[in-house]
PDB file of C-alpha atoms in Angstrom:
ATOM      1  CA  GLN A   1     -11.745   6.538 -22.377  1.00 88.00           C
ATOM      2  CA  VAL A   2     -12.893   5.686 -18.911  1.00 93.00           C
ATOM      3  CA  GLN A   3     -16.223   6.442 -17.285  1.00 96.00           C
ATOM      4  CA  LEU A   4     -16.588   6.626 -13.510  1.00 97.00           C
ATOM      5  CA  VAL A   5     -19.892   6.553 -11.648  1.00 97.00           C
ATOM      6  CA  GLU A   6     -20.088   7.179  -7.911  1.00 96.00           C
ATOM      7  CA  SER A   7     -22.838   6.130  -5.536  1.00 96.00           C
ATOM      8  CA  GLY A   8     -23.498   5.932  -1.820  1.00 97.00           C
ATOM      9  CA  GLY A   9     -23.551   9.539  -0.722  1.00 95.00           C
ATOM     10  CA  GLY A  10     -26.210  10.970   1.526  1.00 97.00           C
ATOM     11  CA  LEU A  11     -27.049  12.622   4.820  1.00 98.00           C
ATOM     12  CA  VAL A  12     -25.680  11.154   8.039  1.00 98.00           C
ATOM     13  CA  GLN A  13     -25.311  12.330  11.618  1.00 98.00           C
ATOM     14  CA  ALA A  14     -21.918  13.009  13.107  1.00 98.00           C
ATOM     15  CA  GLY A  15     -20.345   9.772  14.279  1.00 98.00           C
ATOM     16  CA  GLY A  16     -22.136   7.761  11.632  1.00 98.00           C
ATOM     17  CA  SER A  17     -20.848   5.813   8.657  1.00 98.00           C
ATOM     18  CA  LEU A  18     -21.256   5.769   4.897  1.00 98.00           C
ATOM     19  CA  ARG A  19     -19.785   3.632   2.139  1.00 98.00           C
ATOM     20  CA  LEU A  20     -19.076   5.168  -1.239  1.00 98.00           C
ATOM     21  CA  SER A  21     -18.718   3.090  -4.381  1.00 98.00           C
ATOM     22  CA  CYS A  22     -17.249   3.929  -7.761  1.00 98.00           C
ATOM     23  CA  ALA A  23     -17.727   1.770 -10.830  1.00 97.00           C
ATOM     24  CA  ALA A  24     -15.360   2.147 -13.761  1.00 95.00           C
ATOM     25  CA  SER A  25     -16.119   1.228 -17.352  1.00 92.00           C
ATOM     26  CA  GLY A  26     -14.374   1.635 -20.672  1.00 89.00           C
ATOM     27  CA  SER A  27     -10.609   1.176 -20.988  1.00 84.00           C
ATOM     28  CA  VAL A  28     -10.284  -0.095 -17.420  1.00 86.00           C
ATOM     29  CA  PHE A  29      -7.342  -2.382 -18.229  1.00 86.00           C
ATOM     30  CA  ARG A  30      -5.142   0.715 -18.474  1.00 87.00           C
ATOM     31  CA  LEU A  31      -5.977   2.021 -15.008  1.00 89.00           C
ATOM     32  CA  ASN A  32      -3.461   2.051 -12.197  1.00 90.00           C
ATOM     33  CA  ALA A  33      -4.201   4.360  -9.306  1.00 94.00           C
ATOM     34  CA  MET A  34      -7.792   5.012  -8.314  1.00 96.00           C
ATOM     35  CA  GLY A  35      -8.990   7.151  -5.493  1.00 97.00           C
ATOM     36  CA  TRP A  36     -11.306   9.611  -3.859  1.00 98.00           C
ATOM     37  CA  TYR A  37     -11.105  13.374  -3.645  1.00 98.00           C
ATOM     38  CA  ARG A  38     -13.523  15.808  -2.071  1.00 98.00           C
ATOM     39  CA  GLN A  39     -14.506  19.419  -2.431  1.00 98.00           C
ATOM     40  CA  ALA A  40     -16.289  21.328   0.291  1.00 97.00           C
ATOM     41  CA  PRO A  41     -18.198  24.561  -0.470  1.00 92.00           C
ATOM     42  CA  GLY A  42     -15.781  27.415  -1.048  1.00 94.00           C
ATOM     43  CA  LYS A  43     -12.728  25.174  -0.842  1.00 97.00           C
ATOM     44  CA  GLN A  44     -10.376  23.515  -3.293  1.00 97.00           C
ATOM     45  CA  ARG A  45     -10.655  19.866  -4.201  1.00 97.00           C
ATOM     46  CA  GLU A  46      -8.438  17.761  -1.939  1.00 98.00           C
ATOM     47  CA  LEU A  47      -7.128  14.234  -1.815  1.00 98.00           C
ATOM     48  CA  VAL A  48      -8.947  11.830   0.491  1.00 98.00           C
ATOM     49  CA  ALA A  49      -7.381   8.465  -0.357  1.00 98.00           C
ATOM     50  CA  THR A  50      -5.820   6.573  -3.233  1.00 98.00           C
ATOM     51  CA  ILE A  51      -5.116   2.933  -3.975  1.00 97.00           C
ATOM     52  CA  THR A  52      -2.968   1.340  -6.656  1.00 94.00           C
ATOM     53  CA  ARG A  53      -3.881  -1.752  -8.644  1.00 91.00           C
ATOM     54  CA  GLY A  54      -1.530  -3.665  -6.349  1.00 92.00           C
ATOM     55  CA  GLY A  55      -3.310  -2.422  -3.220  1.00 94.00           C
ATOM     56  CA  SER A  56      -0.939   0.232  -1.906  1.00 97.00           C
ATOM     57  CA  THR A  57      -2.903   2.971  -0.177  1.00 98.00           C
ATOM     58  CA  ASN A  58      -2.417   6.602   0.726  1.00 98.00           C
ATOM     59  CA  TYR A  59      -4.639   8.723   2.978  1.00 98.00           C
ATOM     60  CA  ALA A  60      -5.017  12.358   3.871  1.00 98.00           C
ATOM     61  CA  ASP A  61      -4.030  12.962   7.489  1.00 98.00           C
ATOM     62  CA  SER A  62      -7.533  14.232   8.240  1.00 97.00           C
ATOM     63  CA  VAL A  63      -9.131  10.864   7.476  1.00 98.00           C
ATOM     64  CA  LYS A  64      -6.490   8.396   8.685  1.00 98.00           C
ATOM     65  CA  GLY A  65      -7.964   5.892  11.098  1.00 97.00           C
ATOM     66  CA  ARG A  66     -11.536   6.749  10.070  1.00 98.00           C
ATOM     67  CA  PHE A  67     -11.721   6.057   6.337  1.00 98.00           C
ATOM     68  CA  THR A  68     -10.697   2.920   4.476  1.00 98.00           C
ATOM     69  CA  ILE A  69     -10.229   2.677   0.727  1.00 98.00           C
ATOM     70  CA  SER A  70     -10.490  -0.659  -1.032  1.00 97.00           C
ATOM     71  CA  ARG A  71     -10.585  -1.928  -4.572  1.00 96.00           C
ATOM     72  CA  ASP A  72     -12.011  -4.853  -6.487  1.00 95.00           C
ATOM     73  CA  ASN A  73     -10.047  -5.181  -9.719  1.00 91.00           C
ATOM     74  CA  ALA A  74     -12.337  -7.923 -10.999  1.00 92.00           C
ATOM     75  CA  LYS A  75     -15.325  -5.592 -10.710  1.00 93.00           C
ATOM     76  CA  ASN A  76     -13.391  -2.475 -11.751  1.00 93.00           C
ATOM     77  CA  ALA A  77     -14.591  -0.765  -8.612  1.00 96.00           C
ATOM     78  CA  VAL A  78     -13.182   1.258  -5.759  1.00 97.00           C
ATOM     79  CA  TYR A  79     -14.823   1.854  -2.405  1.00 98.00           C
ATOM     80  CA  LEU A  80     -14.491   4.273   0.484  1.00 98.00           C
ATOM     81  CA  GLN A  81     -15.710   3.178   3.896  1.00 98.00           C
ATOM     82  CA  MET A  82     -16.171   6.266   6.033  1.00 98.00           C
ATOM     83  CA  ASN A  83     -16.589   5.855   9.786  1.00 98.00           C
ATOM     84  CA  SER A  84     -16.773   8.342  12.645  1.00 98.00           C
ATOM     85  CA  LEU A  85     -17.903  11.032  10.241  1.00 98.00           C
ATOM     86  CA  LYS A  86     -17.543  14.661  11.234  1.00 98.00           C
ATOM     87  CA  PRO A  87     -19.357  17.760   9.980  1.00 97.00           C
ATOM     88  CA  GLU A  88     -16.101  18.860   8.354  1.00 97.00           C
ATOM     89  CA  ASP A  89     -16.277  15.772   6.131  1.00 98.00           C
ATOM     90  CA  THR A  90     -19.233  17.351   4.356  1.00 98.00           C
ATOM     91  CA  ALA A  91     -18.312  17.699   0.685  1.00 98.00           C
ATOM     92  CA  VAL A  92     -18.876  16.402  -2.798  1.00 98.00           C
ATOM     93  CA  TYR A  93     -16.776  13.272  -3.132  1.00 98.00           C
ATOM     94  CA  TYR A  94     -15.264  12.514  -6.524  1.00 98.00           C
ATOM     95  CA  CYS A  95     -13.897   9.251  -7.827  1.00 98.00           C
ATOM     96  CA  ASN A  96     -10.624   9.486  -9.753  1.00 97.00           C
ATOM     97  CA  ALA A  97      -8.695   7.074 -11.935  1.00 96.00           C
ATOM     98  CA  VAL A  98      -5.359   7.442 -13.710  1.00 94.00           C
ATOM     99  CA  ASP A  99      -4.367   5.811 -16.980  1.00 92.00           C
ATOM    100  CA  ARG A 100      -1.035   4.047 -16.400  1.00 90.00           C
ATOM    101  CA  VAL A 101       0.116   4.673 -19.983  1.00 90.00           C
ATOM    102  CA  THR A 102      -0.922   8.270 -20.685  1.00 90.00           C
ATOM    103  CA  TYR A 103      -1.291   9.421 -17.051  1.00 92.00           C
ATOM    104  CA  MET A 104      -4.606  10.944 -18.091  1.00 93.00           C
ATOM    105  CA  SER A 105      -6.838  11.557 -15.083  1.00 95.00           C
ATOM    106  CA  TYR A 106     -10.516  10.693 -15.196  1.00 96.00           C
ATOM    107  CA  TRP A 107     -13.207  11.991 -12.864  1.00 97.00           C
ATOM    108  CA  GLY A 108     -16.704  10.996 -11.901  1.00 98.00           C
ATOM    109  CA  LYS A 109     -19.487  13.532 -11.477  1.00 98.00           C
ATOM    110  CA  GLY A 110     -19.367  13.315  -7.704  1.00 97.00           C
ATOM    111  CA  THR A 111     -21.651  12.283  -4.871  1.00 97.00           C
ATOM    112  CA  LEU A 112     -22.673  14.570  -2.026  1.00 98.00           C
ATOM    113  CA  VAL A 113     -21.937  13.608   1.561  1.00 98.00           C
ATOM    114  CA  THR A 114     -23.537  15.741   4.250  1.00 98.00           C
ATOM    115  CA  VAL A 115     -22.704  15.202   7.908  1.00 98.00           C
ATOM    116  CA  SER A 116     -24.990  16.926  10.383  1.00 97.00           C
ATOM    117  CA  SER A 117     -23.889  17.906  13.884  1.00 93.00           C
TER     118      SER A 117
END
């Protein structure tokens, strides 16, 4: 079992920045990919960015050039630096981690990011 706890959400004006953090605990040695997803009101959850244990990254087109995902394997943590935020980035952001053996997907409870215009 893996537990994920997000932090760092909040209210920011358009053009501002926020940094999200996600701390993993439990069977963290079995984790490979970790990442961030988001869900805006009335919309489906969507991929924001992922990063493998080796550091390979993948981003949604909508955040490329503005968001940066990073990972600290020693601290079992993943981060999302969000710059040049737009109102359409407003959503609940969820941390995700995948077990490399069972491919089971774990989720945090989410942190709300609100970008005002």
